[in-house]
Amino acid sequence: MGDLTTISSNLLYAAFFIYLTATFFFGGTIRDKKKGSSRVAGNIGITITIIGFLTQLGYFFTRWGASGHAPVSNLFEYTTFFGMMLVFAFIVLYFIYRVDLLGLFALPIALLLIAFASMFPTEISPLVPSLQSHWLYIHVTTASLGQGILSVSFVAGLIFLIRQVDQTKRSKHTMWLEFVIYIIAATVAFIVLSSTFSALNYQAEFEAPVEGQPVTITYEMPAITGPAGGELLTEDAASPLFDAPEWMRGEDAAKKFNTFLWAVAGGLVLYWGLRLIFRRRIAAVIQPLLKKVNPELVDEVSYRAVAIGFPVFTLGALIFAMIWAQQAWDRFWGWDPKEVWALITFFFYAAYLHLRLSRGWQGMKSAWLAVGGFGIIMFNLIAVNLIISGLHSYA
Amino acid sequence: MNEITCECGHVNPEGTVLCESCGKPVEGNQHIDGNDQKELLNMRYDGSARRSQTYNRTWVDKIWNFFSSVKVGVWLIFITVIASAVGTIFPQEVFIPGNADPATHYRDQYGIAGQIYYQLGFHDLFSSWWYMLLIAMIGISIVIASIDRFFPLYKTLKNQKPKRHELFMKKQRVFGTTETQNVDVERFKANLKKRRFRVYEQDGHLLAEKNRFARWGPYVNHIGLIIFLLGALLRFVPAFYVDEFIWVREGETILISGTDGQYYIENKAFTLETYDKDNPDDARFKEAIENQNGAIPKTFRTDAVIYERTNSDVTGAEAELEQVKEGASTMNNPLKFGDYALYQASYQLNEFKEMSFKIHDKDDESTNYGEFTVDLTNPQSTYELDEGYRVEIANYFPDYELEDGEPVSVSKYPRNPAFVFQLFPPGESEPETSFLGIGANVDAGGENEYKLGLTEFDVRDVTGLTVKKDETLWLIAFGGAVFMIGVAQGMYWNHRRIWLQPRSDGVWIAGHTNKNWYALRMEIDKAIEGTGIEAPVDQHEMKS
Ligand code: HEM
């Protein structure tokens, strides 16, 4: 079976580079001056994207073969699958509206997701009893598909905002837009730093009290912040600048906080580095490239993605989830944090749909809502798993 | 009722904004839909007369108008979103350790923030009265808003005629004029039919319409939501909903609580399997198993037999049992019988079943003055031994722990049994007292001649099962299904209409859709191909 596992991870690498290539072709469409004239770059871009998608499907099914269960059961598997669903949703919306630039933004987000996923343990893990159900696959895949489609709404919303926000003066809009870009930079920084330190095999061990018991905690990144009351054991490792606050209990809390600080700091360096080079807001740098984009059209793409994704999400993340929960835990609903956040997502997009019905909510306001919705989805995917762990606790 | 007769002859109810038949804006009512402020008509509900927009006199009107406002609905939803999010900051009361007192737990674990959280009631948010109230208000809002809009909209769409008033045409968002006598109307109709439009004609005026049913999607999905909520409400009726928990020891047959004395269960065996990296089946998980501290469970299973009591009409009599089912309950596969289901929910390994003791000289373990066995689930108070010795159990702690220097039992299950024994040697009336537990054997007075020694013990596993009967599930599932049908209906189809009006110098064309205007224009572009009609423009200017 070892072979299948290797093939599987190679296919994932391949898919990653294929998406990257497709991104460049979509980038090339910026140069198509005349509207609707040469579609060459766009056509090549979408073809390569589809090949990448099929490659990633190959990864998915070979890994399924190797592990004996659908690979959607830990944070790594789930997040890569989410990336794949985002690509799929992009392909679907591309064929409805044929907006080339959507690819230029959607694929990098998918790439980031896949790279981000790879920072978590990637080994094939066994299923605990509650996860041994077909409803698990059905629920997770459908929910993830729904989230992928909803994320396209964010991608289109982001294009809309970069295109439409007035960059000649400072405003709340410019500030928040830069903040979104900064978050993306911090994610990139996290990926780069984690891979670098893991390539260097960096390790620093601490002994610190957890619930009154001394335990050893291994940091994989140099400690900016050490565990409260901790003592550095590794000789040549740099000692932390300060201790994590007392209230951060739990074995890994301080370590996660440290990683978070690295990402925040790395993001700042990356973001301000770029700003120093361009001497302008990053969104202002990108804006001229989007002149060709029809704002009405991307607004509609953003809305259409919600219209398509909302029912799928509801089916997967609420209805199928309830069926599974009823079987596994004898109650279809238990208010555990993951469930509550799925409900919050549902309510949020329901509110979005109702607001869209009133005048004045098209365009800018909707685009911001789409960004907020994606924030909620990512929060549910990452933060709820890593910080507020409930029954679903992956990883 | 002040009915309004339009110049086209149609009689409209009070509060109508656009004539139901020809769409002419009704004078004096344009402010209702905000048309007086805009160039274009607000077509949301086709200018139909909604109760909420028409009356605002009595308190009934005011309540009606409050709940039928989408703005209010959205606010209610947002408040629920924020409250729910806050409810996940710290664990809910049901997730904190069973023996912790919430009054102190939140402060001890999370400091001052936890204290505030607890005092504001967020620790039990989802069963708090105000969270329930929010959900109830959303429910009421859904019902009222839907009734307010559905009936007028339905009536208007039924009464609409192809012949439209000039103003109605001009003030549509998608509108265009063509000045030519060479318009191929037949081709236009054929194109539209090919695109699955229904085409209606009146004096040369055309109305092409498709997917009107999509307009009912929101109302269908709202009905689904209401059915779902009613189903959830039904669980407060005990006849519809049973939720009990039982512990069953291996080998034991007990009454299943919640079944009105009807069903019994025998636990044949409880099995816990874990993943094993040396097992060829699990070899693919080797790395993950090694990275995990502690075993990863693979299966929890209870093999059980279910009996039904056949003489339940005879009270007080010994139960007569008849086997109805033999099977297993594992996670994800509950054991079902009658209206009930047993879910594998918990377990306890190696609970003590019996303990045997013997009496010997304090200093010589090889002596033996008699033996007795204590059934830990049902200990006797006195054990008379053949040799004349008598042992009384002065105190029994099934799950012993020392708390502030006092021995206590933290549960009623024999997980860590301990005893205070009083031993009466033959003829004596003054007992020797001793304390006995796992790894403890204390002579209370320090002057005992005899000692009690543990010779043997027997353990068994215990399974924890939830007993469920849920007659509300079908209603909840039905509500969910109706909701899904409704959203799909409203989201995956769009209601599109195209009007064509003959003019002396050519034609006018107008289009309306309830969503996705770009897609509508692409559709119109295809419909006018080869007809000589010029493409209409989108008159809407996005202000962003
Ligand atoms: C969480 C609860 C709710 C859900 C999931 C929900 C769902 C929906 C959906 C999916 C639509 C269709 C939107 C569209 O076609 O773009 C809709 C429309 C609508 N909803 Fe709700 N809704 C909810 C609560 C409410 C509430 C509280 C109100 C009260 C004001 C309300 C009033 C309406 C109205 C007036 C429409 C438009 C109907 C039409 O266009 O004919 N909804 N709802």
PDB file of N, CA and C in Angstrom, chain A residues 333-363:
ATOM      1  N   TRP A 333     -28.609  17.336  16.869  1.00  0.00           N
ATOM      2  CA  TRP A 333     -28.035  18.662  17.104  1.00  0.00           C
ATOM      3  C   TRP A 333     -27.577  18.739  18.543  1.00  0.00           C
ATOM      4  N   GLY A 334     -26.357  19.210  18.792  1.00  0.00           N
ATOM      5  CA  GLY A 334     -25.880  19.216  20.173  1.00  0.00           C
ATOM      6  C   GLY A 334     -25.198  20.504  20.577  1.00  0.00           C
ATOM      7  N   TRP A 335     -25.277  21.522  19.742  1.00  0.00           N
ATOM      8  CA  TRP A 335     -24.680  22.816  20.066  1.00  0.00           C
ATOM      9  C   TRP A 335     -23.193  22.708  20.353  1.00  0.00           C
ATOM     10  N   ASP A 336     -22.474  21.827  19.691  1.00  0.00           N
ATOM     11  CA  ASP A 336     -21.031  21.885  19.893  1.00  0.00           C
ATOM     12  C   ASP A 336     -20.500  22.969  18.953  1.00  0.00           C
ATOM     13  N   PRO A 337     -19.331  23.543  19.269  1.00  0.00           N
ATOM     14  CA  PRO A 337     -18.901  24.761  18.580  1.00  0.00           C
ATOM     15  C   PRO A 337     -18.900  24.649  17.059  1.00  0.00           C
ATOM     16  N   LYS A 338     -18.489  23.503  16.554  1.00  0.00           N
ATOM     17  CA  LYS A 338     -18.451  23.336  15.100  1.00  0.00           C
ATOM     18  C   LYS A 338     -19.865  23.431  14.512  1.00  0.00           C
ATOM     19  N   GLU A 339     -20.802  22.817  15.187  1.00  0.00           N
ATOM     20  CA  GLU A 339     -22.192  22.885  14.724  1.00  0.00           C
ATOM     21  C   GLU A 339     -22.711  24.315  14.795  1.00  0.00           C
ATOM     22  N   VAL A 340     -22.394  24.983  15.906  1.00  0.00           N
ATOM     23  CA  VAL A 340     -22.877  26.351  16.052  1.00  0.00           C
ATOM     24  C   VAL A 340     -22.312  27.226  14.937  1.00  0.00           C
ATOM     25  N   TRP A 341     -21.031  27.010  14.600  1.00  0.00           N
ATOM     26  CA  TRP A 341     -20.440  27.846  13.547  1.00  0.00           C
ATOM     27  C   TRP A 341     -21.000  27.508  12.170  1.00  0.00           C
ATOM     28  N   ALA A 342     -21.403  26.272  11.957  1.00  0.00           N
ATOM     29  CA  ALA A 342     -22.092  25.952  10.700  1.00  0.00           C
ATOM     30  C   ALA A 342     -23.422  26.684  10.655  1.00  0.00           C
ATOM     31  N   LEU A 343     -24.098  26.741  11.795  1.00  0.00           N
ATOM     32  CA  LEU A 343     -25.375  27.450  11.864  1.00  0.00           C
ATOM     33  C   LEU A 343     -25.167  28.946  11.647  1.00  0.00           C
ATOM     34  N   ILE A 344     -24.079  29.471  12.213  1.00  0.00           N
ATOM     35  CA  ILE A 344     -23.780  30.892  12.031  1.00  0.00           C
ATOM     36  C   ILE A 344     -23.560  31.188  10.549  1.00  0.00           C
ATOM     37  N   THR A 345     -22.811  30.313   9.872  1.00  0.00           N
ATOM     38  CA  THR A 345     -22.590  30.484   8.435  1.00  0.00           C
ATOM     39  C   THR A 345     -23.924  30.518   7.703  1.00  0.00           C
ATOM     40  N   PHE A 346     -24.781  29.559   8.057  1.00  0.00           N
ATOM     41  CA  PHE A 346     -26.093  29.465   7.423  1.00  0.00           C
ATOM     42  C   PHE A 346     -26.896  30.744   7.626  1.00  0.00           C
ATOM     43  N   PHE A 347     -26.954  31.196   8.873  1.00  0.00           N
ATOM     44  CA  PHE A 347     -27.691  32.419   9.177  1.00  0.00           C
ATOM     45  C   PHE A 347     -27.087  33.610   8.438  1.00  0.00           C
ATOM     46  N   PHE A 348     -25.773  33.662   8.421  1.00  0.00           N
ATOM     47  CA  PHE A 348     -25.110  34.804   7.806  1.00  0.00           C
ATOM     48  C   PHE A 348     -25.473  34.907   6.325  1.00  0.00           C
ATOM     49  N   TYR A 349     -25.383  33.783   5.613  1.00  0.00           N
ATOM     50  CA  TYR A 349     -25.702  33.841   4.184  1.00  0.00           C
ATOM     51  C   TYR A 349     -27.201  34.014   3.965  1.00  0.00           C
ATOM     52  N   ALA A 350     -28.024  33.527   4.899  1.00  0.00           N
ATOM     53  CA  ALA A 350     -29.468  33.791   4.786  1.00  0.00           C
ATOM     54  C   ALA A 350     -29.688  35.297   4.881  1.00  0.00           C
ATOM     55  N   ALA A 351     -28.992  35.941   5.825  1.00  0.00           N
ATOM     56  CA  ALA A 351     -29.111  37.393   5.961  1.00  0.00           C
ATOM     57  C   ALA A 351     -28.635  38.084   4.689  1.00  0.00           C
ATOM     58  N   TYR A 352     -27.525  37.596   4.140  1.00  0.00           N
ATOM     59  CA  TYR A 352     -27.008  38.152   2.883  1.00  0.00           C
ATOM     60  C   TYR A 352     -28.085  38.109   1.806  1.00  0.00           C
ATOM     61  N   LEU A 353     -28.734  36.937   1.657  1.00  0.00           N
ATOM     62  CA  LEU A 353     -29.738  36.789   0.601  1.00  0.00           C
ATOM     63  C   LEU A 353     -30.900  37.750   0.819  1.00  0.00           C
ATOM     64  N   HIS A 354     -31.302  37.932   2.077  1.00  0.00           N
ATOM     65  CA  HIS A 354     -32.403  38.851   2.336  1.00  0.00           C
ATOM     66  C   HIS A 354     -32.003  40.293   2.072  1.00  0.00           C
ATOM     67  N   LEU A 355     -30.752  40.632   2.433  1.00  0.00           N
ATOM     68  CA  LEU A 355     -30.316  42.006   2.204  1.00  0.00           C
ATOM     69  C   LEU A 355     -30.234  42.318   0.716  1.00  0.00           C
ATOM     70  N   ARG A 356     -29.825  41.336  -0.049  1.00  0.00           N
ATOM     71  CA  ARG A 356     -29.719  41.525  -1.497  1.00  0.00           C
ATOM     72  C   ARG A 356     -31.059  41.887  -2.109  1.00  0.00           C
ATOM     73  N   LEU A 357     -32.155  41.488  -1.414  1.00  0.00           N
ATOM     74  CA  LEU A 357     -33.475  41.775  -1.957  1.00  0.00           C
ATOM     75  C   LEU A 357     -33.802  43.253  -1.872  1.00  0.00           C
ATOM     76  N   SER A 358     -33.121  43.956  -0.921  1.00  0.00           N
ATOM     77  CA  SER A 358     -33.460  45.373  -0.802  1.00  0.00           C
ATOM     78  C   SER A 358     -32.537  46.207  -1.667  1.00  0.00           C
ATOM     79  N   ARG A 359     -33.021  47.351  -2.026  1.00  0.00           N
ATOM     80  CA  ARG A 359     -32.220  48.248  -2.855  1.00  0.00           C
ATOM     81  C   ARG A 359     -31.000  48.709  -2.082  1.00  0.00           C
ATOM     82  N   GLY A 360     -29.949  48.992  -2.804  1.00  0.00           N
ATOM     83  CA  GLY A 360     -28.783  49.600  -2.155  1.00  0.00           C
ATOM     84  C   GLY A 360     -27.823  48.596  -1.564  1.00  0.00           C
ATOM     85  N   TRP A 361     -28.183  47.312  -1.618  1.00  0.00           N
ATOM     86  CA  TRP A 361     -27.258  46.336  -1.054  1.00  0.00           C
ATOM     87  C   TRP A 361     -26.454  45.615  -2.118  1.00  0.00           C
ATOM     88  N   GLN A 362     -26.695  45.944  -3.384  1.00  0.00           N
ATOM     89  CA  GLN A 362     -25.855  45.352  -4.428  1.00  0.00           C
ATOM     90  C   GLN A 362     -24.504  46.044  -4.421  1.00  0.00           C
ATOM     91  N   GLY A 363     -23.544  45.437  -5.082  1.00  0.00           N
ATOM     92  CA  GLY A 363     -22.249  46.111  -5.234  1.00  0.00           C
ATOM     93  C   GLY A 363     -21.405  46.066  -3.988  1.00  0.00           C
TER      94      GLY A 363
END
